[in-house]
Amino acid sequence: MAKNSLPRPHSSQVVDGADRAASRAMLHAVGFQRDDFEKPQIGIASTWSQVTPCNIHIDRLARESAKGADAAGGKSIIFNTITISDGISMGTEGMKYSLVSREVIADSIETVVACEGLDGVVAIGGCDKNMPACLIALARLNRPSVFVYGGTILPGKHCDEDVDVVSVFEAVGKHANKEIDDAELQAIEACAIPGEGSCGGMYTANTMASAIEALGMSLPNSSAQAAVSNDKMRDCFDAGAAVVNMLQLGITPSDILTRDAFENAITLVIALGGSTNAVLHLLAMAHAANVPLEIDDFARIGAKTPVLADLKPSGKYVMAKLVEIGGTLPLMKRLLAAGMLHGDCMTVTGKTLAENLAKVKDDYPEGQAIIRDLKDPIKKDSHLVVLYGNLAPDGAVAKISGKEGEAFTGRARVFDSEEAAMQAILEGDIVAGDVIVIRMEGPKGGPGMREMLGPTSAVMGRGLGDKVALITDGRFSGGSHGFVVGHISPEAYVGGPIGLLEEGDTITIDAAQKQIRVDLTDEVLAKRREQWSAPAPRYRRGVLAKYAKTVTSASEGAVTDKDIL
């Protein structure tokens, strides 16, 4: 794999005269002592913010990583970047900034580390986009780096049942269906999110944390720790020390982020029943690392990888329960023993994946029901299904747990925004046999590719989860479940077939045959395309306008720096 070529001046490089004296003076002012100038400078990229519980504790974690770097002989420098909250912005115009924030975070970390010439990096993320953003930046920078996950939230309790943020979205649908009253809806709202940490099921945050651990870019078991725990504090301290060790060993992300490592990440995501967003983010991370990866790789690996974890949203348990029984390491040990992981991949410990797992026991406590045996899977192949057809010539990603069935045919109910579809669902206009089509929500058309958690949760809440399907050129929250297909490419905004659909068209989704199609001839589609005209951009200034101008298709990871020269 080719090395990245970003500027990498060493922090202690010799600079003559006034420049060197001025740089020392600046650093004295922020706390450096004279001997600190002889130490490697370790940047601690913190995504701390009060805008979301996922990240509200990360300042504390960053300080702990700084202590670890300092104790190992480095000199830590903490800096911050942004985060946004999907849960707060979901269903609003603000959600269009969610995927965009992945690029802003990656760019900002790259900017600080490259500008200041830092020698190594600990990047700490909590909410969904933080994680792939951090990895994109670390891959571009290609200097010793470790990622730390902020940790999963503990579940709330309602009527002795574990509840989380998705429980609130589904409660809205139940409320619209008159299954619960105002008081119960408010009670669920009040208890679903009890404190610090990322959304508690195998949603996108826990999915990406697990994927990054399988990649080898975080310390063993980093992905399976509660945000509020001594284990997470130790993880942070050890990460700081690990970067200094990587500097001494000469290990950089390009030694870790290989094609085999990405295959390991895909395998673990599937075994855990992870989010469709993993497809989008792993493609983008591979692009940053100069590793060839395509959506078809998910299909190839998925054909031989079973779903083993009974975790929310499709399953029963929250991530905190997996933490209690030992986390992801025993599962990875089983997958390695079965020949489903590449054990010779290097990791941030300075050891291979197989060496990290050598002393791990491959068994979970007797009687646990969270992780199935390989011989008794929840689903014998992947729940992430890549579909092609005349509706998605460049591909689409379905999340098929098996509980919805594997095929669905119905009439199109076409909406040009999430809001319009949501209104129709809550008002009871969607009935059994409908295929809800939400378009103009793609990377360019949204812009920003909003998540359709509100509509999918409302569908489940109204009891239609196995009676209707939903397709979109947008994407889904890791909390979405039901018969859903996203990332339809090309998107409607650029003239993709989903933009040519009309009310009442017959749509078929066939997960077994890996197809998504509309029952129209090529001639009819061609005639509709002749009558189609490109819509005006929704934004002409600012972040969203710049994003829409540069972003690629979802089938390519929705990256913003492809072939820009």
CSV table of C-alpha atoms in Angstrom, one decimal, residues 25 28 46 63 69 77 79 121 204 227 295 305 405 409 416 429 464 481 493 495 503 539 541 550:
chain,number,residue,atom,x,y,z
A,25,ALA,CA,8.2,30.5,23.5
A,28,HIS,CA,6.3,27.4,27.1
A,46,SER,CA,-10.8,15.1,21.6
A,63,ARG,CA,-6.9,13.9,29.9
A,69,ALA,CA,1.4,9.4,26.7
A,77,ILE,CA,-1.0,18.1,23.6
A,79,PHE,CA,-6.9,19.7,21.0
A,121,VAL,CA,-2.0,10.8,17.7
A,204,THR,CA,-23.6,2.7,14.2
A,227,ALA,CA,-18.5,4.8,28.9
A,295,ILE,CA,-19.5,-2.8,-2.0
A,305,THR,CA,-20.1,-15.0,7.4
A,405,GLY,CA,-38.6,-12.4,5.1
A,409,THR,CA,-43.3,-6.8,-3.8
A,416,ASP,CA,-39.4,13.7,-2.2
A,429,ASP,CA,-51.8,6.8,4.8
A,464,LEU,CA,-46.2,-2.5,9.9
A,481,HIS,CA,-34.8,-2.3,11.3
A,493,TYR,CA,-30.6,14.1,-7.7
A,495,GLY,CA,-30.9,11.2,-12.5
A,503,GLU,CA,-46.9,6.6,-7.5
A,539,TYR,CA,-28.0,25.1,-1.0
A,541,ARG,CA,-23.5,28.7,0.0
A,550,THR,CA,-17.5,17.5,-4.1
